[in-house]
Coordinates of C-alpha atoms in Angstrom, one line a residue:
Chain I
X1 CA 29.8 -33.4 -27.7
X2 CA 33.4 -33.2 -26.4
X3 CA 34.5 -35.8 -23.8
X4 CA 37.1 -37.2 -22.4
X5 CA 37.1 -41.1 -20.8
X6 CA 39.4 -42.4 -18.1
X7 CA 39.0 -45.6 -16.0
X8 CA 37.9 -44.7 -12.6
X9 CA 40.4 -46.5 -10.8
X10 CA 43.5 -49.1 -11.4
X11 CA 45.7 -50.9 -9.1
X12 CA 49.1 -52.2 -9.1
X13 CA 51.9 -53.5 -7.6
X14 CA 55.2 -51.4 -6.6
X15 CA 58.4 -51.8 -9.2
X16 CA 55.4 -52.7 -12.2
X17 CA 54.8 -51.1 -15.4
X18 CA 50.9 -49.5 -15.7
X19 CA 49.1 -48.0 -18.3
X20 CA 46.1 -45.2 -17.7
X21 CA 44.2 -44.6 -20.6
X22 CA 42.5 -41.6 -22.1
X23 CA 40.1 -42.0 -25.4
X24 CA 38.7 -38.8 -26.2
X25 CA 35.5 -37.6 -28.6
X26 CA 36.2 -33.9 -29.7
X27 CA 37.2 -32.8 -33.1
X28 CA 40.1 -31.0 -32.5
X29 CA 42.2 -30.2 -30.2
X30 CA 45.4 -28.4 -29.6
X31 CA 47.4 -31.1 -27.5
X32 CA 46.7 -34.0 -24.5
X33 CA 48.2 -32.9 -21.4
X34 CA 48.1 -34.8 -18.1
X35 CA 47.8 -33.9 -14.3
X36 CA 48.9 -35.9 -11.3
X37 CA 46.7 -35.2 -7.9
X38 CA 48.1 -36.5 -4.8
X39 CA 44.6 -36.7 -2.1
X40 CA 44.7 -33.3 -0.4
X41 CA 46.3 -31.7 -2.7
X42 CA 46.4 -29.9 -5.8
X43 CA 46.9 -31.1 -9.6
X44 CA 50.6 -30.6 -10.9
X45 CA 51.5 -30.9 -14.7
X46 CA 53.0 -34.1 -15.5
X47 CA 53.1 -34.2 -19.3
X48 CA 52.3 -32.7 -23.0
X49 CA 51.6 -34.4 -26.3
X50 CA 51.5 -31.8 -29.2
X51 CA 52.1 -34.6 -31.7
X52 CA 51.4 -38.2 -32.2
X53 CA 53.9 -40.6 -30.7
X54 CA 55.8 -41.1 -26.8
X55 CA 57.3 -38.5 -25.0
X56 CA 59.1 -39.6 -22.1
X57 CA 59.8 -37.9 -18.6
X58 CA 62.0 -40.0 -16.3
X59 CA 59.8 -42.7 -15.2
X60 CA 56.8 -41.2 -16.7
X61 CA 56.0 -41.5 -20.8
X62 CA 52.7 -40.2 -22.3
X63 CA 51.8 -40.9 -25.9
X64 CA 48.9 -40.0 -27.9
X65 CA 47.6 -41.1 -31.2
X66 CA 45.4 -38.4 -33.2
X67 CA 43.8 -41.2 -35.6
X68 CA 43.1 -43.1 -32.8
X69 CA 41.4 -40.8 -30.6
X70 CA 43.8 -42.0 -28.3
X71 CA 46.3 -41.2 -25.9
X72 CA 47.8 -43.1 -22.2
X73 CA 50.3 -42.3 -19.4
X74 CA 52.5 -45.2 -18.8
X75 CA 54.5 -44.8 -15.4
X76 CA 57.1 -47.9 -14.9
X77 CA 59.2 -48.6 -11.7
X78 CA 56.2 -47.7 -9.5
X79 CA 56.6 -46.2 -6.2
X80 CA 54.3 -46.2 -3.4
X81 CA 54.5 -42.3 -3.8
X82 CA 53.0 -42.8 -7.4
X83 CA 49.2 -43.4 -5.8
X84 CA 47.7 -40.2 -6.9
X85 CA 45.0 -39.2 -9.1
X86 CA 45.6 -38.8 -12.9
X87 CA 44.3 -36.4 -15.3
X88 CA 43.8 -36.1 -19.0
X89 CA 43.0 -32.5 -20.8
X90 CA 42.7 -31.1 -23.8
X91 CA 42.0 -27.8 -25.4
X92 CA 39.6 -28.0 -28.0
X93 CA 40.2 -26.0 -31.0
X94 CA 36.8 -24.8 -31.8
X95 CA 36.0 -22.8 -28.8
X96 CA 39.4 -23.1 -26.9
X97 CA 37.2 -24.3 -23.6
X98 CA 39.1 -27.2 -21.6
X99 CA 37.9 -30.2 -21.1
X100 CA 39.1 -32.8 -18.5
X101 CA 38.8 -36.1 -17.8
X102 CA 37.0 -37.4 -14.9
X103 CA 40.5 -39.0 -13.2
X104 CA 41.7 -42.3 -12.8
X105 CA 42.7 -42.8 -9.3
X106 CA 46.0 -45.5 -9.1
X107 CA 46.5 -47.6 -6.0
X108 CA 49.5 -49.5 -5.8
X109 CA 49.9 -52.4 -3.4
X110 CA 53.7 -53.5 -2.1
Chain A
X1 CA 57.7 -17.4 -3.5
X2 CA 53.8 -19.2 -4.0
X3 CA 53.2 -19.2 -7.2
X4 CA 49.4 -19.6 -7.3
X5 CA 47.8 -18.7 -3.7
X6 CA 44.5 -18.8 -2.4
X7 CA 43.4 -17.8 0.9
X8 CA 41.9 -19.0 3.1
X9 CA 42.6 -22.9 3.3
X10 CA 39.2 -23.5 5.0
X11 CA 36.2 -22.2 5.0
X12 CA 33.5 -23.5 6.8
X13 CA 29.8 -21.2 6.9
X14 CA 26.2 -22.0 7.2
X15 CA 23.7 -21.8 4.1
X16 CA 22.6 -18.7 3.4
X17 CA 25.9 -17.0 3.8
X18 CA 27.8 -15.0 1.3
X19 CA 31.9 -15.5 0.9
X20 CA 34.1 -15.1 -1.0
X21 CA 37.8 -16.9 -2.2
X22 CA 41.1 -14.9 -3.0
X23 CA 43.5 -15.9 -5.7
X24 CA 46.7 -14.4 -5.9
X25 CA 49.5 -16.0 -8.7
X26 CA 52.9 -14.2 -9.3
X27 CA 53.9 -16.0 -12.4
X28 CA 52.9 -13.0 -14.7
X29 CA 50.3 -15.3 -16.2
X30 CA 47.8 -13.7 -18.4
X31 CA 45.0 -16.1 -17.4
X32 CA 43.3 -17.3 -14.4
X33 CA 40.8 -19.8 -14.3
X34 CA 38.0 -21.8 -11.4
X35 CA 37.8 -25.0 -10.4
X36 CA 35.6 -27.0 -8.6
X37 CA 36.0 -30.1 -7.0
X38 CA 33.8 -32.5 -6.0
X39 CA 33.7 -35.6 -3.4
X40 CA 33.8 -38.1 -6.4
X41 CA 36.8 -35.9 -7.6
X42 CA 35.9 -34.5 -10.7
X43 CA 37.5 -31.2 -11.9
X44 CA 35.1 -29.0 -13.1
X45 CA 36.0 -26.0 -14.7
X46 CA 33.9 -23.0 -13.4
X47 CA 35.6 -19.7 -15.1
X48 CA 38.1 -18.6 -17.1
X49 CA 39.6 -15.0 -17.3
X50 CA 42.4 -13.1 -19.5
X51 CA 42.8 -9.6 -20.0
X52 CA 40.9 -9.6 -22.8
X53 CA 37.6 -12.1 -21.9
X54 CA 35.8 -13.6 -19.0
X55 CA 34.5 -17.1 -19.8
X56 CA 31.6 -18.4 -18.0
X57 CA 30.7 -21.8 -18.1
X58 CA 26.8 -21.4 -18.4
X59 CA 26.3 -24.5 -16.1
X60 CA 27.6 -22.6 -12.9
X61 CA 24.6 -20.8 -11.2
X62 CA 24.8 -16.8 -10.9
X63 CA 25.1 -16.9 -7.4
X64 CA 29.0 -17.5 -8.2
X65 CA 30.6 -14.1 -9.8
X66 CA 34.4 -13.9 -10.9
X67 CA 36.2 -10.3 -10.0
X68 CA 39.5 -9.9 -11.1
X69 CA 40.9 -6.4 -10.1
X70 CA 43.9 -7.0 -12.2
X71 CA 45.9 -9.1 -14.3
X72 CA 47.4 -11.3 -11.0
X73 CA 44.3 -11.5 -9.5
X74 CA 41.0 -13.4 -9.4
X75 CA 38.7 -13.6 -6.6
X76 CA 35.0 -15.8 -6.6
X77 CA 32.1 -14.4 -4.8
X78 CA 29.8 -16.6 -3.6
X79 CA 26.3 -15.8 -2.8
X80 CA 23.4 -17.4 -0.6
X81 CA 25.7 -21.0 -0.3
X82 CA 23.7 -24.0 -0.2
X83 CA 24.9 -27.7 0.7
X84 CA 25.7 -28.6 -3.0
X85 CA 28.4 -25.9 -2.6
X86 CA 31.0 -27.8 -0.3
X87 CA 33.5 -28.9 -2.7
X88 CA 37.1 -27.7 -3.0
X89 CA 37.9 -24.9 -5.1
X90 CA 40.9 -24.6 -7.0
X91 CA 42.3 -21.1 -8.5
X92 CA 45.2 -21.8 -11.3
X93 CA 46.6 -19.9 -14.1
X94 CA 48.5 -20.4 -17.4
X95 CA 50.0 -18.2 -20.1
X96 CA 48.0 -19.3 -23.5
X97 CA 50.6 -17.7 -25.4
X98 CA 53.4 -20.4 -23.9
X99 CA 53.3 -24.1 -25.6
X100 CA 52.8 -26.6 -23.9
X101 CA 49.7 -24.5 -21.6
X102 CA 50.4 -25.9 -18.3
X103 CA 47.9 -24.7 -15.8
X104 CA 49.3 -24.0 -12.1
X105 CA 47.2 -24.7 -9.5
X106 CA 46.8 -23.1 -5.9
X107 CA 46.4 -25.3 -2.8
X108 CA 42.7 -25.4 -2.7
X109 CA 40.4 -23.8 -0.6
X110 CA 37.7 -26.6 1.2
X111 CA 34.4 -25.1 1.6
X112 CA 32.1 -26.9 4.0
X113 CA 28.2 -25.5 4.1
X114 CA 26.6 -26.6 6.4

């Protein structure tokens, strides 16, 4: 089948550097985009990856790796505003459905 | 100058009952899509609509029925709620022909059954 895996939950501390991971099982896909979700409100795009390698967003990167089945948001300098949900998605090429990942939710402790 | 709107905010009814949720979006997006959201969080994708196909995921029971009277909007219908209903429900839309596909969401509509 077509999945998507996040960790359910990781916690850091303000000003760090932290990594949310996405691995993915589908066999082909168009691009890995992610989704930021603050609690009571609504998803907001953060990020595309049409290609392998980083793409960077002010404080935000995302990279993906095809050959890998692989693909992370890295968010450095971390704010106390930065506790949200994250998202991966992809659209998978043979039937163009979206799949999402199940979130990672991100504390961050001062 | 809401890009994706839903109305209403809240909705709160007792089982049995039949609603339904309005989408509006003004982006001049070709298509529209259904979300629900559960307690543990997870987005799960109920519908998705352009002008040329309505995509049902076959796991959503029939007593849920996309109508989109035009292009800009998409409306659910729900029938006979039950508990397992309450959940937030999320109306967005993209334009597939635009790379990267970012999907704008509305605000969410909270559905308590009780």
């Amino acid at each position: 089948g077509q999945s998507l895996e996040q960790p359910s939950e990781v916690t850091a501390v303000e000003g760090a550097i932290v990594q949310i991971n996405c691995t993915y099982q589908t066999s082909g896909f168009y691009g890995l985009s992610w989704y930021q979700q603050h609690d009571g409100g609504a998803p907001t795009f953060l990020s595309y990856n049409a290609l392998d390698g980083l793409e960077e967003t002010g404080r935000f990167s995302s990279f993906l790796s095809r050959s890998d089945s692989y693909g992370y948001l890295l968010l450095q300098e971390l704010q106390m505003k930065d506790s949200a949900s994250y998202f991966c998605a992809v659209r998978a090429i043979s039937n163009y459905q979206l799949i999402w990942g199940a979130g990672t939710k991100l504390i961050i402790k001062p | 100058d809401t890009a994706v709107s839903q109305t209403p905010k809240y909705l709160v009814t007792q089982m049995g009952n039949d609603k339904s949720i309005k989408c509006e979006q003004n982006l001049g997006h070709d298509t529209m899509y259904w979300y629900k959201q559960d307690s543990k969080k997870f987005l799960k994708i109920m519908f998705s609509y352009n002008n040329k196909e309505l995509i049902i995921n076959e796991t959503v029971p029939n007593r849920f029925s996309p109508k989109s009277p035009d292009k800009a909007h998409l409306n659910l219908h729900i029938n006979s709620l039950e508990l397992g209903d309450s959940a937030v429900y999320f109306c967005a839309s993209s334009q597939d022909s635009e790379a990267p596909e970012t999907q704008y969401f509305g605000p969410g509509t909270r559905l308590l059954v009780l």
